[in-house]
mmCIF file of C-alpha atoms in Angstrom:
data_model
loop_
_atom_site.group_PDB
_atom_site.id
_atom_site.type_symbol
_atom_site.label_atom_id
_atom_site.label_comp_id
_atom_site.label_asym_id
_atom_site.label_seq_id
_atom_site.Cartn_x
_atom_site.Cartn_y
_atom_site.Cartn_z
ATOM 1 C CA MET A 9 -90.166 -65.052 -67.047
ATOM 2 C CA PRO A 10 -87.016 -66.789 -68.242
ATOM 3 C CA ARG A 11 -84.109 -64.548 -69.086
ATOM 4 C CA PRO A 12 -81.236 -65.858 -71.174
ATOM 5 C CA THR A 13 -77.779 -65.326 -69.829
ATOM 6 C CA SER A 14 -76.414 -65.148 -73.346
ATOM 7 C CA LEU A 15 -78.045 -64.015 -76.574
ATOM 8 C CA ILE A 16 -75.591 -64.182 -79.463
ATOM 9 C CA VAL A 17 -76.445 -62.605 -82.823
ATOM 10 C CA PRO A 18 -73.576 -63.874 -85.024
ATOM 11 C CA SER A 19 -72.504 -63.092 -88.546
ATOM 12 C CA LEU A 20 -74.069 -65.399 -91.112
ATOM 13 C CA ILE A 21 -72.546 -68.656 -92.276
ATOM 14 C CA LEU A 22 -72.837 -68.559 -96.079
ATOM 15 C CA ALA A 23 -73.608 -71.432 -98.347
ATOM 16 C CA ALA A 24 -70.923 -72.221 -100.918
ATOM 17 C CA THR A 25 -71.481 -69.950 -103.903
ATOM 18 C CA LEU A 26 -69.040 -68.687 -106.456
ATOM 19 C CA ALA A 27 -68.662 -65.289 -104.851
ATOM 20 C CA ALA A 28 -68.869 -64.310 -101.207
ATOM 21 C CA PRO A 29 -67.804 -60.895 -99.932
ATOM 22 C CA ALA A 30 -64.887 -60.304 -97.616
ATOM 23 C CA ALA A 31 -65.457 -59.993 -93.892
ATOM 24 C CA GLN A 32 -65.628 -56.648 -92.166
ATOM 25 C CA ALA A 33 -65.980 -55.484 -88.572
ATOM 26 C CA GLY A 34 -69.281 -55.525 -86.714
ATOM 27 C CA LYS A 35 -70.335 -55.001 -83.099
ATOM 28 C CA LEU A 36 -72.276 -56.832 -80.394
ATOM 29 C CA TYR A 37 -73.383 -55.166 -77.154
ATOM 30 C CA ARG A 38 -73.337 -56.695 -73.657
ATOM 31 C CA TRP A 39 -74.952 -55.420 -70.469
ATOM 32 C CA THR A 40 -76.056 -56.786 -67.079
ATOM 33 C CA ASP A 41 -79.396 -56.017 -65.418
ATOM 34 C CA ARG A 42 -80.121 -55.444 -61.729
ATOM 35 C CA ASN A 43 -80.686 -59.190 -61.222
ATOM 36 C CA GLY A 44 -77.192 -60.009 -62.450
ATOM 37 C CA VAL A 45 -78.434 -61.461 -65.766
ATOM 38 C CA THR A 46 -76.163 -60.723 -68.741
ATOM 39 C CA HIS A 47 -77.769 -59.760 -72.050
ATOM 40 C CA TYR A 48 -76.346 -59.595 -75.582
ATOM 41 C CA GLY A 49 -77.786 -57.815 -78.604
ATOM 42 C CA ASP A 50 -76.919 -56.359 -82.001
ATOM 43 C CA ARG A 51 -77.700 -52.861 -80.692
ATOM 44 C CA ALA A 52 -77.318 -51.121 -77.349
ATOM 45 C CA PRO A 53 -80.432 -50.600 -75.189
ATOM 46 C CA SER A 54 -81.859 -47.085 -75.120
ATOM 47 C CA ASP A 55 -81.245 -45.004 -72.008
ATOM 48 C CA ALA A 56 -84.862 -45.537 -70.931
ATOM 49 C CA ALA A 57 -84.683 -49.297 -71.429
ATOM 50 C CA ALA A 58 -81.381 -49.514 -69.579
ATOM 51 C CA ALA A 59 -82.797 -47.557 -66.659
ATOM 52 C CA ALA A 60 -85.942 -49.732 -66.550
ATOM 53 C CA ILE A 61 -83.985 -52.950 -66.092
ATOM 54 C CA GLY A 62 -81.216 -51.411 -64.034
ATOM 55 C CA ALA A 63 -78.566 -52.137 -66.642
ATOM 56 C CA ALA A 64 -75.040 -51.178 -65.738
ATOM 57 C CA GLU A 65 -72.280 -50.366 -68.226
ATOM 58 C CA VAL A 66 -72.897 -51.397 -71.836
ATOM 59 C CA LYS A 67 -69.782 -52.988 -73.330
ATOM 60 C CA VAL A 68 -69.030 -53.224 -77.038
ATOM 61 C CA ILE A 69 -67.728 -56.538 -78.443
ATOM 62 C CA PRO A 70 -66.292 -56.358 -81.995
ATOM 63 C CA TYR A 71 -66.720 -59.313 -84.376
ATOM 64 C CA ARG A 72 -66.238 -60.139 -88.041
ATOM 65 C CA SER A 73 -69.228 -60.085 -90.378
ATOM 66 C CA GLU A 74 -70.038 -60.443 -94.074
ATOM 67 C CA PRO A 75 -71.090 -57.061 -95.551
ATOM 68 C CA GLY A 76 -72.734 -58.518 -98.633
ATOM 69 C CA SER A 77 -74.416 -61.559 -97.137
ATOM 70 C CA ILE A 78 -77.530 -62.627 -98.995
ATOM 71 C CA ALA A 79 -79.481 -62.837 -95.738
ATOM 72 C CA ARG A 80 -79.281 -61.334 -92.262
ATOM 73 C CA LEU A 81 -80.103 -63.148 -89.043
ATOM 74 C CA ARG A 82 -81.975 -60.960 -86.564
ATOM 75 C CA VAL A 83 -83.224 -61.900 -83.085
ATOM 76 C CA GLN A 84 -86.055 -59.921 -81.490
ATOM 77 C CA GLN A 85 -87.246 -60.305 -77.900
ATOM 78 C CA ASP A 86 -91.017 -60.720 -77.576
ATOM 79 C CA GLY A 87 -92.030 -61.068 -73.937
ATOM 80 C CA ASP A 88 -90.611 -64.322 -72.612
ATOM 81 C CA ARG A 89 -89.609 -65.605 -76.053
ATOM 82 C CA TYR A 90 -87.308 -64.633 -78.921
ATOM 83 C CA LEU A 91 -88.239 -64.325 -82.602
ATOM 84 C CA ALA A 92 -85.491 -65.441 -85.002
ATOM 85 C CA TRP A 93 -85.942 -63.424 -88.195
ATOM 86 C CA ALA A 94 -84.286 -63.818 -91.590
ATOM 87 C CA ASP A 95 -84.019 -60.743 -93.836
ATOM 88 C CA ASN A 96 -83.470 -61.346 -97.567
ATOM 89 C CA SER A 97 -81.150 -58.717 -99.073
ATOM 90 C CA LEU A 98 -81.507 -59.924 -102.688
ATOM 91 C CA ALA A 99 -83.912 -58.953 -105.466
ATOM 92 C CA GLY A 100 -84.792 -62.627 -105.849
ATOM 93 C CA PRO A 101 -85.905 -65.516 -103.628
ATOM 94 C CA ILE A 102 -83.599 -67.307 -101.209
ATOM 95 C CA GLU A 103 -83.778 -70.303 -98.878
ATOM 96 C CA VAL A 104 -82.380 -70.188 -95.340
ATOM 97 C CA ARG A 105 -81.744 -72.829 -92.693
ATOM 98 C CA LEU A 106 -81.501 -71.846 -89.043
ATOM 99 C CA ASP A 107 -79.832 -74.021 -86.402
ATOM 100 C CA PHE A 108 -78.429 -73.880 -82.893
ATOM 101 C CA ASN A 109 -74.701 -73.743 -82.415
ATOM 102 C CA HIS A 110 -75.458 -74.088 -78.733
ATOM 103 C CA SER A 111 -78.696 -74.417 -76.748
ATOM 104 C CA ASN A 112 -79.251 -74.624 -72.991
ATOM 105 C CA ASN A 113 -82.920 -75.007 -71.959
ATOM 106 C CA ILE A 114 -84.039 -73.292 -75.182
ATOM 107 C CA ILE A 115 -86.262 -74.871 -77.833
ATOM 108 C CA GLY A 116 -87.449 -73.598 -81.190
ATOM 109 C CA SER A 117 -90.907 -73.716 -82.764
ATOM 110 C CA PRO A 118 -90.605 -75.134 -85.327
ATOM 111 C CA LEU A 119 -87.778 -77.279 -84.023
ATOM 112 C CA LEU A 120 -84.301 -76.440 -85.288
ATOM 113 C CA PRO A 121 -82.871 -76.933 -87.802
ATOM 114 C CA ALA A 122 -85.692 -75.126 -89.613
ATOM 115 C CA SER A 123 -85.811 -73.890 -93.204
ATOM 116 C CA ALA A 124 -87.774 -71.097 -94.865
ATOM 117 C CA THR A 125 -88.066 -69.632 -98.374
ATOM 118 C CA LEU A 126 -88.139 -65.845 -98.581
ATOM 119 C CA ASP A 127 -89.453 -63.698 -101.421
ATOM 120 C CA PRO A 128 -87.249 -60.904 -102.812
ATOM 121 C CA ARG A 129 -86.323 -58.339 -100.128
ATOM 122 C CA ALA A 130 -88.708 -60.064 -97.690
ATOM 123 C CA SER A 131 -88.373 -60.914 -93.997
ATOM 124 C CA ALA A 132 -89.782 -63.915 -92.144
ATOM 125 C CA VAL A 133 -89.731 -65.438 -88.670
ATOM 126 C CA VAL A 134 -87.959 -68.772 -89.111
ATOM 127 C CA SER A 135 -88.456 -69.984 -85.527
ATOM 128 C CA VAL A 136 -89.759 -68.798 -82.157
ATOM 129 C CA LEU A 137 -87.373 -69.586 -79.286
ATOM 130 C CA SER A 138 -88.480 -70.108 -75.686
ATOM 131 C CA ALA A 139 -87.431 -71.907 -72.493
ATOM 132 C CA GLN A 140 -88.252 -75.594 -72.165
ATOM 133 C CA ASP A 141 -88.418 -75.142 -68.380
ATOM 134 C CA PRO A 142 -89.725 -71.624 -67.593
ATOM 135 C CA SER A 143 -88.570 -71.921 -63.986
ATOM 136 C CA ARG A 144 -84.924 -71.553 -64.934
ATOM 137 C CA GLY A 145 -82.876 -69.496 -67.360
ATOM 138 C CA GLY A 146 -81.072 -70.603 -70.471
ATOM 139 C CA ASP A 147 -78.847 -69.445 -73.280
ATOM 140 C CA PHE A 148 -78.367 -70.102 -76.972
ATOM 141 C CA GLU A 149 -76.280 -69.303 -80.018
ATOM 142 C CA LEU A 150 -77.641 -69.396 -83.575
ATOM 143 C CA SER A 151 -76.229 -69.710 -87.065
ATOM 144 C CA MET A 152 -77.943 -69.482 -90.434
ATOM 145 C CA ARG A 153 -77.025 -70.735 -93.902
ATOM 146 C CA SER A 154 -78.410 -69.012 -96.981
ATOM 147 C CA VAL A 155 -78.747 -70.160 -100.596
ATOM 148 C CA PRO A 156 -80.019 -68.048 -103.522
ATOM 149 C CA GLY A 157 -83.045 -69.307 -105.409
ATOM 150 C CA ASP A 158 -86.405 -70.908 -104.689
ATOM 151 C CA PRO A 159 -86.206 -74.707 -104.188
ATOM 152 C CA ARG A 160 -89.660 -74.987 -105.799
ATOM 153 C CA ALA A 161 -88.366 -73.661 -109.135
ATOM 154 C CA ARG A 162 -89.057 -75.841 -112.174
ATOM 155 C CA PRO A 163 -86.560 -75.171 -115.018
ATOM 156 C CA GLN A 164 -88.067 -74.901 -118.493
ATOM 157 C CA ASN A 165 -86.449 -75.528 -121.862
ATOM 158 C CA ALA A 166 -84.818 -72.330 -123.043
ATOM 159 C CA ASP A 167 -82.285 -71.215 -125.628
ATOM 160 C CA TYR A 168 -79.440 -69.019 -124.380
ATOM 161 C CA LEU A 169 -77.500 -66.496 -126.430
ATOM 162 C CA LEU A 170 -73.709 -66.279 -126.426
ATOM 163 C CA PRO A 171 -73.008 -63.972 -123.442
ATOM 164 C CA LEU A 172 -70.143 -62.098 -125.149
ATOM 165 C CA ARG A 173 -70.056 -59.544 -127.944
ATOM 166 C CA GLN A 174 -67.366 -61.120 -130.098
ATOM 167 C CA GLN A 175 -67.342 -63.034 -133.387
ATOM 168 C CA GLN A 176 -64.431 -65.301 -132.545
ATOM 169 C CA PHE A 177 -64.671 -67.219 -129.287
ATOM 170 C CA ARG A 178 -63.030 -70.128 -127.527
ATOM 171 C CA ILE A 179 -64.284 -72.360 -124.716
ATOM 172 C CA ASP A 180 -61.399 -72.938 -122.322
ATOM 173 C CA GLN A 181 -63.343 -75.160 -119.929
ATOM 174 C CA GLY A 182 -66.713 -76.772 -120.524
ATOM 175 C CA TYR A 183 -69.052 -79.136 -118.716
ATOM 176 C CA GLY A 184 -67.233 -81.187 -116.072
ATOM 177 C CA GLY A 185 -63.890 -79.432 -116.581
ATOM 178 C CA HIS A 186 -61.269 -80.879 -114.218
ATOM 179 C CA PHE A 187 -59.748 -77.545 -113.180
ATOM 180 C CA SER A 188 -62.734 -75.948 -111.429
ATOM 181 C CA HIS A 189 -65.975 -77.487 -112.772
ATOM 182 C CA SER A 190 -66.157 -80.613 -110.630
ATOM 183 C CA GLU A 191 -68.468 -79.289 -107.892
ATOM 184 C CA PRO A 192 -72.265 -79.421 -108.403
ATOM 185 C CA GLU A 193 -72.710 -75.632 -108.578
ATOM 186 C CA HIS A 194 -70.162 -75.415 -111.438
ATOM 187 C CA ARG A 195 -70.362 -78.847 -113.118
ATOM 188 C CA TYR A 196 -72.325 -77.480 -116.083
ATOM 189 C CA ALA A 197 -70.515 -74.135 -116.232
ATOM 190 C CA VAL A 198 -68.665 -72.862 -119.306
ATOM 191 C CA ASP A 199 -65.538 -70.677 -119.287
ATOM 192 C CA PHE A 200 -65.286 -68.470 -122.374
ATOM 193 C CA ALA A 201 -61.875 -66.980 -123.162
ATOM 194 C CA ALA A 202 -62.327 -63.205 -123.355
ATOM 195 C CA ASP A 203 -59.978 -60.238 -123.234
ATOM 196 C CA ILE A 204 -60.466 -57.886 -120.303
ATOM 197 C CA GLY A 205 -63.139 -55.356 -121.224
ATOM 198 C CA THR A 206 -65.076 -57.556 -123.673
ATOM 199 C CA PRO A 207 -68.807 -56.646 -123.455
ATOM 200 C CA VAL A 208 -70.794 -59.240 -121.466
ATOM 201 C CA LEU A 209 -74.401 -59.707 -122.608
ATOM 202 C CA ALA A 210 -77.464 -61.163 -120.918
ATOM 203 C CA ALA A 211 -77.995 -64.618 -122.391
ATOM 204 C CA ARG A 212 -81.701 -64.634 -121.472
ATOM 205 C CA ASP A 213 -84.363 -62.226 -120.201
ATOM 206 C CA GLY A 214 -84.471 -61.828 -116.425
ATOM 207 C CA THR A 215 -84.092 -59.676 -113.330
ATOM 208 C CA VAL A 216 -80.753 -58.786 -111.758
ATOM 209 C CA MET A 217 -80.970 -60.336 -108.293
ATOM 210 C CA GLN A 218 -77.384 -60.021 -107.028
ATOM 211 C CA VAL A 219 -74.113 -58.301 -107.969
ATOM 212 C CA GLU A 220 -70.566 -58.149 -106.610
ATOM 213 C CA SER A 221 -68.345 -55.415 -108.022
ATOM 214 C CA ASP A 222 -65.794 -54.515 -105.345
ATOM 215 C CA PHE A 223 -63.163 -57.217 -105.861
ATOM 216 C CA ASP A 224 -59.992 -56.375 -107.789
ATOM 217 C CA LYS A 225 -57.659 -59.357 -107.326
ATOM 218 C CA ALA A 226 -57.086 -62.707 -109.038
ATOM 219 C CA GLY A 227 -54.912 -65.758 -108.478
ATOM 220 C CA LEU A 228 -54.671 -69.521 -108.108
ATOM 221 C CA ASN A 229 -54.739 -69.625 -104.310
ATOM 222 C CA LEU A 230 -57.983 -71.565 -103.834
ATOM 223 C CA GLU A 231 -58.304 -70.690 -100.149
ATOM 224 C CA LYS A 232 -57.855 -66.974 -100.831
ATOM 225 C CA PHE A 233 -59.703 -66.592 -104.141
ATOM 226 C CA GLY A 234 -61.958 -69.659 -104.431
ATOM 227 C CA ASP A 235 -65.110 -67.884 -103.257
ATOM 228 C CA ARG A 236 -64.365 -64.454 -104.690
ATOM 229 C CA ALA A 237 -65.081 -62.805 -108.027
ATOM 230 C CA ASN A 238 -67.035 -59.893 -109.431
ATOM 231 C CA PHE A 239 -70.282 -61.247 -110.828
ATOM 232 C CA VAL A 240 -73.885 -60.654 -111.869
ATOM 233 C CA ARG A 241 -76.630 -63.145 -110.997
ATOM 234 C CA ILE A 242 -79.810 -62.896 -113.104
ATOM 235 C CA LEU A 243 -83.092 -64.552 -112.114
ATOM 236 C CA HIS A 244 -85.194 -65.990 -114.947
ATOM 237 C CA ASP A 245 -88.982 -66.306 -114.950
ATOM 238 C CA ASP A 246 -88.802 -70.083 -114.331
ATOM 239 C CA GLY A 247 -86.702 -69.626 -111.176
ATOM 240 C CA THR A 248 -83.355 -70.586 -112.706
ATOM 241 C CA MET A 249 -80.437 -68.182 -112.285
ATOM 242 C CA ALA A 250 -77.612 -67.299 -114.681
ATOM 243 C CA LEU A 251 -74.217 -66.499 -113.183
ATOM 244 C CA TYR A 252 -71.772 -64.243 -115.075
ATOM 245 C CA ALA A 253 -68.505 -64.223 -113.142
ATOM 246 C CA HIS A 254 -64.884 -62.948 -113.087
ATOM 247 C CA LEU A 255 -66.049 -59.551 -114.345
ATOM 248 C CA LYS A 256 -63.678 -56.625 -114.679
ATOM 249 C CA ALA A 257 -62.665 -54.701 -111.570
ATOM 250 C CA ASP A 258 -64.071 -51.204 -110.963
ATOM 251 C CA ASP A 259 -66.481 -50.776 -113.913
ATOM 252 C CA GLY A 260 -67.126 -54.430 -114.803
ATOM 253 C CA VAL A 261 -70.752 -54.458 -113.576
ATOM 254 C CA MET A 262 -73.113 -52.253 -115.618
ATOM 255 C CA VAL A 263 -76.506 -53.162 -114.140
ATOM 256 C CA ARG A 264 -78.158 -52.632 -110.753
ATOM 257 C CA VAL A 265 -79.945 -55.035 -108.435
ATOM 258 C CA GLY A 266 -83.647 -55.246 -109.293
ATOM 259 C CA GLN A 267 -83.172 -54.128 -112.907
ATOM 260 C CA ARG A 268 -85.041 -56.017 -115.633
ATOM 261 C CA VAL A 269 -82.785 -56.961 -118.572
ATOM 262 C CA ARG A 270 -83.434 -58.405 -122.023
ATOM 263 C CA ALA A 271 -81.467 -61.093 -123.846
ATOM 264 C CA GLY A 272 -78.583 -59.464 -125.714
ATOM 265 C CA GLN A 273 -78.434 -56.404 -123.429
ATOM 266 C CA GLN A 274 -74.977 -55.477 -122.138
ATOM 267 C CA ILE A 275 -74.659 -56.136 -118.395
ATOM 268 C CA GLY A 276 -70.909 -55.826 -117.828
ATOM 269 C CA LEU A 277 -67.329 -56.227 -118.990
ATOM 270 C CA SER A 278 -65.308 -59.421 -118.810
ATOM 271 C CA GLY A 279 -62.283 -59.465 -116.560
ATOM 272 C CA ASN A 280 -59.972 -61.550 -114.426
ATOM 273 C CA THR A 281 -61.125 -61.440 -110.798
ATOM 274 C CA GLY A 282 -61.205 -64.271 -108.279
ATOM 275 C CA PHE A 283 -59.894 -67.829 -108.728
ATOM 276 C CA SER A 284 -58.740 -67.607 -112.322
ATOM 277 C CA THR A 285 -55.906 -68.646 -114.629
ATOM 278 C CA GLY A 286 -56.452 -65.618 -116.872
ATOM 279 C CA PRO A 287 -59.106 -63.338 -118.387
ATOM 280 C CA HIS A 288 -62.360 -65.164 -119.130
ATOM 281 C CA LEU A 289 -66.106 -65.238 -118.475
ATOM 282 C CA HIS A 290 -67.531 -67.989 -116.273
ATOM 283 C CA PHE A 291 -71.161 -68.670 -117.219
ATOM 284 C CA ALA A 292 -73.535 -71.109 -115.519
ATOM 285 C CA VAL A 293 -77.262 -71.679 -115.139
ATOM 286 C CA GLN A 294 -78.036 -72.641 -111.554
ATOM 287 C CA VAL A 295 -81.003 -73.770 -109.487
ATOM 288 C CA ASN A 296 -81.589 -74.256 -105.759
ATOM 289 C CA ARG A 297 -82.203 -77.963 -105.103
ATOM 290 C CA GLY A 298 -83.102 -77.464 -101.432
ATOM 291 C CA MET A 299 -80.277 -75.645 -99.572
ATOM 292 C CA ARG A 300 -78.025 -76.887 -102.368
ATOM 293 C CA LEU A 301 -76.988 -74.781 -105.357
ATOM 294 C CA GLU A 302 -76.533 -76.834 -108.539
ATOM 295 C CA SER A 303 -75.731 -75.988 -112.136
ATOM 296 C CA ILE A 304 -77.847 -77.520 -114.913
ATOM 297 C CA PRO A 305 -77.188 -78.189 -118.623
ATOM 298 C CA PHE A 306 -78.372 -75.551 -121.087
ATOM 299 C CA ARG A 307 -78.550 -74.928 -124.833
ATOM 300 C CA MET A 308 -76.639 -71.986 -126.294
ATOM 301 C CA THR A 309 -76.396 -70.518 -129.779
ATOM 302 C CA GLY A 310 -73.412 -68.588 -131.120
ATOM 303 C CA PRO A 311 -72.728 -66.742 -134.403
ATOM 304 C CA GLN A 312 -72.206 -70.050 -136.230
ATOM 305 C CA GLY A 313 -75.105 -71.950 -134.630
ATOM 306 C CA PRO A 314 -75.439 -74.267 -131.599
ATOM 307 C CA LEU A 315 -72.385 -74.568 -129.349
ATOM 308 C CA ARG A 316 -70.821 -77.787 -128.089
ATOM 309 C CA LEU A 317 -70.407 -77.127 -124.381
ATOM 310 C CA GLY A 318 -68.869 -80.324 -122.995
ATOM 311 C CA GLY A 319 -65.141 -80.724 -122.309
ATOM 312 C CA SER A 320 -62.599 -78.279 -123.721
ATOM 313 C CA VAL A 321 -62.444 -76.789 -127.225
ATOM 314 C CA ARG A 322 -59.328 -75.180 -128.703
#
């Protein structure tokens, strides 16, 4: 039976989304069996298991991980093979892509890179790993990218409500804005000027699939703040997702993951968190185009009728 000399269970590599949580500490465990083979895992072996294989001292190896990752990579030994699992942490579908960072005499079935679509809160085996030549050992290291949304989604025509409870409004940056709306996931986003604490409303019926509410800083340092903001992501029945971002620190999120909301229902408070020039609400309708998050054009109605969403309006 082949035994890997190195089994690495790393923190996830996230796809580029508007908000990704800060890293925190995690642990890997390393031990050596009676045959001198070194093993790695995301948990220490039980006393009985350690005794059965003659494992010596179990050493702890700290590493950095993402506490709010949308998916978790998990590797499970199954006889002479390893099952690479993906666990979806969101209340909505996601797509994952698994690949080797390093592989020595190890092959995946299906071959890596391999992709899978997971239902809300679901788990799936993305690939089964085994030795190409069973007569000798091998080692491998995996990474996994994750993107919210189902790539099979088919957006339908829909009318969106103004996502703020205010009579007077101003669009500071519309479709294709040069400051921060040049990337595909934000190209059709709209930034509404809004004082901190302005009620944020659901623009369309849906299910809360993801929230971030623990960030309290803002600034124009793209490297430091570019992927951070408090936000709510709502999944619509056609598979599209609305993103409400830069919400107020502390109490800016007023809904929970998995909650069903109706158009016009309050979901939060506007704020100034993340990569931001000042208080505003960033709103976008996004879809997964196959491991690629993209924003799409949408129609929106305000107190005075249909809104013009392109460019900037003062």
